Amino acid sequence: MLVLGIETSCDETAAAVVRDGRTILSSIISSQIRLHRPYGGVVPELASREHLEKIEQVVSTALSEASISLEEVDAIAVTQGPGLVGALLVGVSYAKALSFGLNIPLIGVNHIEGHVFSVVFDNPKIVFPTLALIVSGGHTNIFFVPESGRYRLVSRTRDDAAGEAFDKVAKMLGLGYPGGPIIERIAQDGDAKAVRFTKAKISDGRPDLSFSGLKTAVAKYMKENAIDPVGGGHATQELCDLAASFQASVVDALVSTLERLALELTPRSLIVAGGVACNLKLQDESRKMADSLGIPVYFPSKHLSTDNAAMIAAAGYFHLSSGRVSDENITADVTLRLQNDGITEPTGAGKRPRYRV
């Protein structure tokens, strides 16, 4: 079965053709990094306009690289939410039109669930139950997944997502956008023990995360030590040390929280996915922790860590195989969540306010 996946939740216009939920025939991603770099972050209106301009070309290229025609597609999977409303509307509207015109099933997919499915392509079959850390610029959550398609939220960030903290600290350091890859690069020349940041403590004792205080601590350290941003030159040793220490603190918070929950819930495997899963220090520390527990940890390939449509197609194929498809009332839903202790939310109309197309 061939599923065409479409992803437009933020700043990548993506389309992919996936066979039977595991074989990628094509995966096309049109990035908007250059468009948003001057602003230090994603500008929603600009993102929406770029999606409108690129989506038809991206889908056509995905079909061409897969060597199939549109009429050979069996179903369409599209990111329904969460994300930027204007960006989501472009993808959902386009997918609905294709589904209607071709008279084939349409499956609305939760973007976060897509990241869970991003590990199915280049790894052995996932061993359940698993514990999934989804960490990106917009999301930092840990889900207990007893079986495919069932999720229980067991940890979340109380403020900034980890990727968002990387971007904001990179901006403070004068490093540019996106922040994660740049901080990782200069951290290689820094001493991760040079600056000791206090780990955030959650007052109610839940295994949640917080990165806002760490961001403030970086700003305070720069002010107290008269450290200037990079500007037009190279990063000083002080900045490299600060970047390495910040990165180590973020990774420690993520891995230690994942380990705490793994000891409590005893999963048979771990998943680390999302844009920040590209970070090599996070991968190394996650592997060490998983090895100490005697369980495997799965990462997506680098090109599947950031937002992509192959993961959306894989999740869509799973739901289609389970008999769950969307109806004509599917809408973009910026608040779409994975249900606690249950299957993913219905992909049609719901009780919460949604953005209709």
PDB file of N, CA and C in Angstrom, residues 101-169:
ATOM      1  N   GLY A 101     -10.615  14.544  -4.531  1.00  0.00           N
ATOM      2  CA  GLY A 101     -10.513  14.390  -5.976  1.00  0.00           C
ATOM      3  C   GLY A 101     -10.174  12.973  -6.407  1.00  0.00           C
ATOM      4  N   LEU A 102      -9.360  12.279  -5.606  1.00  0.00           N
ATOM      5  CA  LEU A 102      -8.943  10.915  -5.949  1.00  0.00           C
ATOM      6  C   LEU A 102      -9.862   9.857  -5.342  1.00  0.00           C
ATOM      7  N   ASN A 103     -10.743  10.310  -4.420  1.00  0.00           N
ATOM      8  CA  ASN A 103     -11.649   9.391  -3.727  1.00  0.00           C
ATOM      9  C   ASN A 103     -10.872   8.290  -2.990  1.00  0.00           C
ATOM     10  N   ILE A 104      -9.869   8.725  -2.212  1.00  0.00           N
ATOM     11  CA  ILE A 104      -9.077   7.785  -1.419  1.00  0.00           C
ATOM     12  C   ILE A 104      -9.065   8.250   0.037  1.00  0.00           C
ATOM     13  N   PRO A 105      -8.767   7.350   0.987  1.00  0.00           N
ATOM     14  CA  PRO A 105      -8.818   7.701   2.412  1.00  0.00           C
ATOM     15  C   PRO A 105      -7.836   8.807   2.786  1.00  0.00           C
ATOM     16  N   LEU A 106      -8.240   9.588   3.776  1.00  0.00           N
ATOM     17  CA  LEU A 106      -7.403  10.642   4.345  1.00  0.00           C
ATOM     18  C   LEU A 106      -7.237  10.366   5.834  1.00  0.00           C
ATOM     19  N   ILE A 107      -6.014  10.465   6.326  1.00  0.00           N
ATOM     20  CA  ILE A 107      -5.746  10.229   7.742  1.00  0.00           C
ATOM     21  C   ILE A 107      -5.040  11.443   8.326  1.00  0.00           C
ATOM     22  N   GLY A 108      -5.677  12.079   9.295  1.00  0.00           N
ATOM     23  CA  GLY A 108      -5.038  13.169  10.021  1.00  0.00           C
ATOM     24  C   GLY A 108      -4.126  12.592  11.086  1.00  0.00           C
ATOM     25  N   VAL A 109      -2.898  13.088  11.149  1.00  0.00           N
ATOM     26  CA  VAL A 109      -1.883  12.529  12.042  1.00  0.00           C
ATOM     27  C   VAL A 109      -1.420  13.576  13.048  1.00  0.00           C
ATOM     28  N   ASN A 110      -1.246  13.134  14.290  1.00  0.00           N
ATOM     29  CA  ASN A 110      -0.658  13.987  15.309  1.00  0.00           C
ATOM     30  C   ASN A 110       0.842  14.102  15.031  1.00  0.00           C
ATOM     31  N   HIS A 111       1.328  15.321  14.954  1.00  0.00           N
ATOM     32  CA  HIS A 111       2.733  15.548  14.615  1.00  0.00           C
ATOM     33  C   HIS A 111       3.684  14.848  15.593  1.00  0.00           C
ATOM     34  N   ILE A 112       3.349  14.890  16.879  1.00  0.00           N
ATOM     35  CA  ILE A 112       4.212  14.260  17.882  1.00  0.00           C
ATOM     36  C   ILE A 112       4.230  12.749  17.679  1.00  0.00           C
ATOM     37  N   GLU A 113       3.083  12.162  17.352  1.00  0.00           N
ATOM     38  CA  GLU A 113       3.052  10.734  17.065  1.00  0.00           C
ATOM     39  C   GLU A 113       3.908  10.415  15.849  1.00  0.00           C
ATOM     40  N   GLY A 114       3.938  11.335  14.892  1.00  0.00           N
ATOM     41  CA  GLY A 114       4.793  11.140  13.731  1.00  0.00           C
ATOM     42  C   GLY A 114       6.240  10.944  14.148  1.00  0.00           C
ATOM     43  N   HIS A 115       6.703  11.726  15.110  1.00  0.00           N
ATOM     44  CA  HIS A 115       8.080  11.575  15.584  1.00  0.00           C
ATOM     45  C   HIS A 115       8.311  10.200  16.214  1.00  0.00           C
ATOM     46  N   VAL A 116       7.312   9.673  16.902  1.00  0.00           N
ATOM     47  CA  VAL A 116       7.439   8.318  17.443  1.00  0.00           C
ATOM     48  C   VAL A 116       7.661   7.324  16.312  1.00  0.00           C
ATOM     49  N   PHE A 117       6.922   7.487  15.234  1.00  0.00           N
ATOM     50  CA  PHE A 117       7.017   6.567  14.098  1.00  0.00           C
ATOM     51  C   PHE A 117       8.257   6.813  13.241  1.00  0.00           C
ATOM     52  N   SER A 118       8.986   7.896  13.490  1.00  0.00           N
ATOM     53  CA  SER A 118      10.181   8.178  12.688  1.00  0.00           C
ATOM     54  C   SER A 118      11.277   7.142  12.890  1.00  0.00           C
ATOM     55  N   VAL A 119      11.196   6.347  13.948  1.00  0.00           N
ATOM     56  CA  VAL A 119      12.245   5.359  14.221  1.00  0.00           C
ATOM     57  C   VAL A 119      11.976   4.012  13.553  1.00  0.00           C
ATOM     58  N   VAL A 120      10.849   3.840  12.878  1.00  0.00           N
ATOM     59  CA  VAL A 120      10.517   2.520  12.332  1.00  0.00           C
ATOM     60  C   VAL A 120      11.318   2.186  11.083  1.00  0.00           C
ATOM     61  N   PHE A 121      11.942   3.181  10.454  1.00  0.00           N
ATOM     62  CA  PHE A 121      12.568   2.945   9.159  1.00  0.00           C
ATOM     63  C   PHE A 121      13.968   2.336   9.230  1.00  0.00           C
ATOM     64  N   ASP A 122      14.778   2.788  10.145  1.00  0.00           N
ATOM     65  CA  ASP A 122      16.181   2.381  10.150  1.00  0.00           C
ATOM     66  C   ASP A 122      16.578   1.661  11.436  1.00  0.00           C
ATOM     67  N   ASN A 123      15.634   1.003  12.046  1.00  0.00           N
ATOM     68  CA  ASN A 123      15.889   0.284  13.286  1.00  0.00           C
ATOM     69  C   ASN A 123      15.227  -1.081  13.241  1.00  0.00           C
ATOM     70  N   PRO A 124      15.628  -1.973  14.136  1.00  0.00           N
ATOM     71  CA  PRO A 124      14.883  -3.234  14.269  1.00  0.00           C
ATOM     72  C   PRO A 124      13.458  -2.937  14.715  1.00  0.00           C
ATOM     73  N   LYS A 125      12.606  -3.925  14.653  1.00  0.00           N
ATOM     74  CA  LYS A 125      11.226  -3.759  15.087  1.00  0.00           C
ATOM     75  C   LYS A 125      11.189  -3.301  16.537  1.00  0.00           C
ATOM     76  N   ILE A 126      10.375  -2.293  16.814  1.00  0.00           N
ATOM     77  CA  ILE A 126      10.312  -1.721  18.155  1.00  0.00           C
ATOM     78  C   ILE A 126       9.785  -2.746  19.153  1.00  0.00           C
ATOM     79  N   VAL A 127      10.455  -2.828  20.296  1.00  0.00           N
ATOM     80  CA  VAL A 127      10.050  -3.745  21.360  1.00  0.00           C
ATOM     81  C   VAL A 127       9.181  -2.970  22.348  1.00  0.00           C
ATOM     82  N   PHE A 128       7.974  -3.437  22.570  1.00  0.00           N
ATOM     83  CA  PHE A 128       7.051  -2.777  23.505  1.00  0.00           C
ATOM     84  C   PHE A 128       6.980  -3.549  24.812  1.00  0.00           C
ATOM     85  N   PRO A 129       6.649  -2.820  25.907  1.00  0.00           N
ATOM     86  CA  PRO A 129       6.387  -1.382  25.989  1.00  0.00           C
ATOM     87  C   PRO A 129       7.680  -0.581  25.823  1.00  0.00           C
ATOM     88  N   THR A 130       7.522   0.643  25.344  1.00  0.00           N
ATOM     89  CA  THR A 130       8.666   1.523  25.157  1.00  0.00           C
ATOM     90  C   THR A 130       8.400   2.871  25.820  1.00  0.00           C
ATOM     91  N   LEU A 131       9.461   3.591  26.063  1.00  0.00           N
ATOM     92  CA  LEU A 131       9.372   4.930  26.641  1.00  0.00           C
ATOM     93  C   LEU A 131       9.942   5.881  25.607  1.00  0.00           C
ATOM     94  N   ALA A 132       9.146   6.847  25.165  1.00  0.00           N
ATOM     95  CA  ALA A 132       9.538   7.704  24.041  1.00  0.00           C
ATOM     96  C   ALA A 132       9.744   9.146  24.484  1.00  0.00           C
ATOM     97  N   LEU A 133      10.976   9.626  24.327  1.00  0.00           N
ATOM     98  CA  LEU A 133      11.293  11.034  24.554  1.00  0.00           C
ATOM     99  C   LEU A 133      11.209  11.751  23.213  1.00  0.00           C
ATOM    100  N   ILE A 134      10.262  12.680  23.096  1.00  0.00           N
ATOM    101  CA  ILE A 134      10.104  13.471  21.877  1.00  0.00           C
ATOM    102  C   ILE A 134      10.581  14.877  22.202  1.00  0.00           C
ATOM    103  N   VAL A 135      11.700  15.261  21.606  1.00  0.00           N
ATOM    104  CA  VAL A 135      12.357  16.512  22.005  1.00  0.00           C
ATOM    105  C   VAL A 135      12.716  17.313  20.759  1.00  0.00           C
ATOM    106  N   SER A 136      12.132  18.511  20.670  1.00  0.00           N
ATOM    107  CA  SER A 136      12.330  19.352  19.483  1.00  0.00           C
ATOM    108  C   SER A 136      12.218  20.815  19.878  1.00  0.00           C
ATOM    109  N   GLY A 137      12.119  21.668  18.857  1.00  0.00           N
ATOM    110  CA  GLY A 137      11.989  23.087  19.139  1.00  0.00           C
ATOM    111  C   GLY A 137      10.653  23.469  19.725  1.00  0.00           C
ATOM    112  N   GLY A 138       9.639  22.671  19.455  1.00  0.00           N
ATOM    113  CA  GLY A 138       8.305  23.000  19.943  1.00  0.00           C
ATOM    114  C   GLY A 138       7.771  22.066  21.006  1.00  0.00           C
ATOM    115  N   HIS A 139       8.419  20.904  21.186  1.00  0.00           N
ATOM    116  CA  HIS A 139       7.876  19.890  22.094  1.00  0.00           C
ATOM    117  C   HIS A 139       8.980  19.214  22.891  1.00  0.00           C
ATOM    118  N   THR A 140       8.717  18.989  24.155  1.00  0.00           N
ATOM    119  CA  THR A 140       9.570  18.130  24.969  1.00  0.00           C
ATOM    120  C   THR A 140       8.651  17.341  25.885  1.00  0.00           C
ATOM    121  N   ASN A 141       8.400  16.089  25.492  1.00  0.00           N
ATOM    122  CA  ASN A 141       7.491  15.213  26.224  1.00  0.00           C
ATOM    123  C   ASN A 141       8.076  13.813  26.299  1.00  0.00           C
ATOM    124  N   ILE A 142       7.677  13.071  27.324  1.00  0.00           N
ATOM    125  CA  ILE A 142       8.017  11.650  27.416  1.00  0.00           C
ATOM    126  C   ILE A 142       6.709  10.884  27.532  1.00  0.00           C
ATOM    127  N   PHE A 143       6.551   9.877  26.662  1.00  0.00           N
ATOM    128  CA  PHE A 143       5.348   9.053  26.654  1.00  0.00           C
ATOM    129  C   PHE A 143       5.695   7.606  26.978  1.00  0.00           C
ATOM    130  N   PHE A 144       4.857   7.001  27.795  1.00  0.00           N
ATOM    131  CA  PHE A 144       4.922   5.555  27.975  1.00  0.00           C
ATOM    132  C   PHE A 144       4.017   4.951  26.905  1.00  0.00           C
ATOM    133  N   VAL A 145       4.585   4.058  26.109  1.00  0.00           N
ATOM    134  CA  VAL A 145       3.857   3.490  24.971  1.00  0.00           C
ATOM    135  C   VAL A 145       3.759   1.976  25.164  1.00  0.00           C
ATOM    136  N   PRO A 146       2.650   1.479  25.715  1.00  0.00           N
ATOM    137  CA  PRO A 146       2.529   0.044  25.972  1.00  0.00           C
ATOM    138  C   PRO A 146       2.440  -0.784  24.698  1.00  0.00           C
ATOM    139  N   GLU A 147       1.899  -0.186  23.638  1.00  0.00           N
ATOM    140  CA  GLU A 147       1.818  -0.855  22.337  1.00  0.00           C
ATOM    141  C   GLU A 147       1.660   0.227  21.286  1.00  0.00           C
ATOM    142  N   SER A 148       1.899  -0.111  20.043  1.00  0.00           N
ATOM    143  CA  SER A 148       1.830   0.879  18.984  1.00  0.00           C
ATOM    144  C   SER A 148       0.462   1.557  18.949  1.00  0.00           C
ATOM    145  N   GLY A 149       0.463   2.893  18.963  1.00  0.00           N
ATOM    146  CA  GLY A 149      -0.780   3.649  18.890  1.00  0.00           C
ATOM    147  C   GLY A 149      -1.415   3.991  20.216  1.00  0.00           C
ATOM    148  N   ARG A 150      -0.791   3.562  21.332  1.00  0.00           N
ATOM    149  CA  ARG A 150      -1.331   3.894  22.651  1.00  0.00           C
ATOM    150  C   ARG A 150      -0.275   4.674  23.421  1.00  0.00           C
ATOM    151  N   TYR A 151      -0.700   5.767  24.065  1.00  0.00           N
ATOM    152  CA  TYR A 151       0.256   6.681  24.676  1.00  0.00           C
ATOM    153  C   TYR A 151      -0.226   7.166  26.038  1.00  0.00           C
ATOM    154  N   ARG A 152       0.714   7.275  26.956  1.00  0.00           N
ATOM    155  CA  ARG A 152       0.422   7.911  28.251  1.00  0.00           C
ATOM    156  C   ARG A 152       1.514   8.937  28.518  1.00  0.00           C
ATOM    157  N   LEU A 153       1.121  10.177  28.616  1.00  0.00           N
ATOM    158  CA  LEU A 153       2.085  11.244  28.895  1.00  0.00           C
ATOM    159  C   LEU A 153       2.576  11.118  30.330  1.00  0.00           C
ATOM    160  N   VAL A 154       3.885  10.965  30.505  1.00  0.00           N
ATOM    161  CA  VAL A 154       4.442  10.788  31.850  1.00  0.00           C
ATOM    162  C   VAL A 154       5.400  11.904  32.240  1.00  0.00           C
ATOM    163  N   SER A 155       5.779  12.751  31.273  1.00  0.00           N
ATOM    164  CA  SER A 155       6.654  13.880  31.586  1.00  0.00           C
ATOM    165  C   SER A 155       6.516  14.925  30.490  1.00  0.00           C
ATOM    166  N   ARG A 156       6.668  16.179  30.875  1.00  0.00           N
ATOM    167  CA  ARG A 156       6.583  17.270  29.904  1.00  0.00           C
ATOM    168  C   ARG A 156       7.403  18.441  30.423  1.00  0.00           C
ATOM    169  N   THR A 157       7.725  19.375  29.544  1.00  0.00           N
ATOM    170  CA  THR A 157       8.368  20.595  29.995  1.00  0.00           C
ATOM    171  C   THR A 157       7.318  21.540  30.567  1.00  0.00           C
ATOM    172  N   ARG A 158       7.674  22.204  31.634  1.00  0.00           N
ATOM    173  CA  ARG A 158       6.754  23.161  32.245  1.00  0.00           C
ATOM    174  C   ARG A 158       6.829  24.532  31.571  1.00  0.00           C
ATOM    175  N   ASP A 159       7.838  24.746  30.750  1.00  0.00           N
ATOM    176  CA  ASP A 159       7.984  26.056  30.098  1.00  0.00           C
ATOM    177  C   ASP A 159       8.547  25.872  28.683  1.00  0.00           C
ATOM    178  N   ASP A 160       9.811  26.228  28.480  1.00  0.00           N
ATOM    179  CA  ASP A 160      10.399  26.123  27.144  1.00  0.00           C
ATOM    180  C   ASP A 160      10.644  24.669  26.757  1.00  0.00           C
ATOM    181  N   ALA A 161      10.483  24.375  25.469  1.00  0.00           N
ATOM    182  CA  ALA A 161      10.950  23.098  24.945  1.00  0.00           C
ATOM    183  C   ALA A 161      12.471  23.150  24.874  1.00  0.00           C
ATOM    184  N   ALA A 162      13.121  21.986  24.874  1.00  0.00           N
ATOM    185  CA  ALA A 162      14.583  21.950  24.869  1.00  0.00           C
ATOM    186  C   ALA A 162      15.152  22.625  23.628  1.00  0.00           C
ATOM    187  N   GLY A 163      14.558  22.340  22.459  1.00  0.00           N
ATOM    188  CA  GLY A 163      15.039  22.960  21.232  1.00  0.00           C
ATOM    189  C   GLY A 163      14.865  24.467  21.237  1.00  0.00           C
ATOM    190  N   GLU A 164      13.780  24.931  21.839  1.00  0.00           N
ATOM    191  CA  GLU A 164      13.550  26.364  21.959  1.00  0.00           C
ATOM    192  C   GLU A 164      14.620  27.000  22.838  1.00  0.00           C
ATOM    193  N   ALA A 165      15.011  26.311  23.924  1.00  0.00           N
ATOM    194  CA  ALA A 165      16.067  26.816  24.797  1.00  0.00           C
ATOM    195  C   ALA A 165      17.387  26.915  24.034  1.00  0.00           C
ATOM    196  N   PHE A 166      17.691  25.919  23.197  1.00  0.00           N
ATOM    197  CA  PHE A 166      18.897  25.985  22.370  1.00  0.00           C
ATOM    198  C   PHE A 166      18.868  27.225  21.482  1.00  0.00           C
ATOM    199  N   ASP A 167      17.735  27.476  20.840  1.00  0.00           N
ATOM    200  CA  ASP A 167      17.628  28.623  19.942  1.00  0.00           C
ATOM    201  C   ASP A 167      17.798  29.945  20.690  1.00  0.00           C
ATOM    202  N   LYS A 168      17.173  30.055  21.858  1.00  0.00           N
ATOM    203  CA  LYS A 168      17.230  31.311  22.608  1.00  0.00           C
ATOM    204  C   LYS A 168      18.620  31.562  23.171  1.00  0.00           C
ATOM    205  N   VAL A 169      19.273  30.520  23.659  1.00  0.00           N
ATOM    206  CA  VAL A 169      20.628  30.694  24.180  1.00  0.00           C
ATOM    207  C   VAL A 169      21.599  31.008  23.039  1.00  0.00           C
TER     208      VAL A 169
END
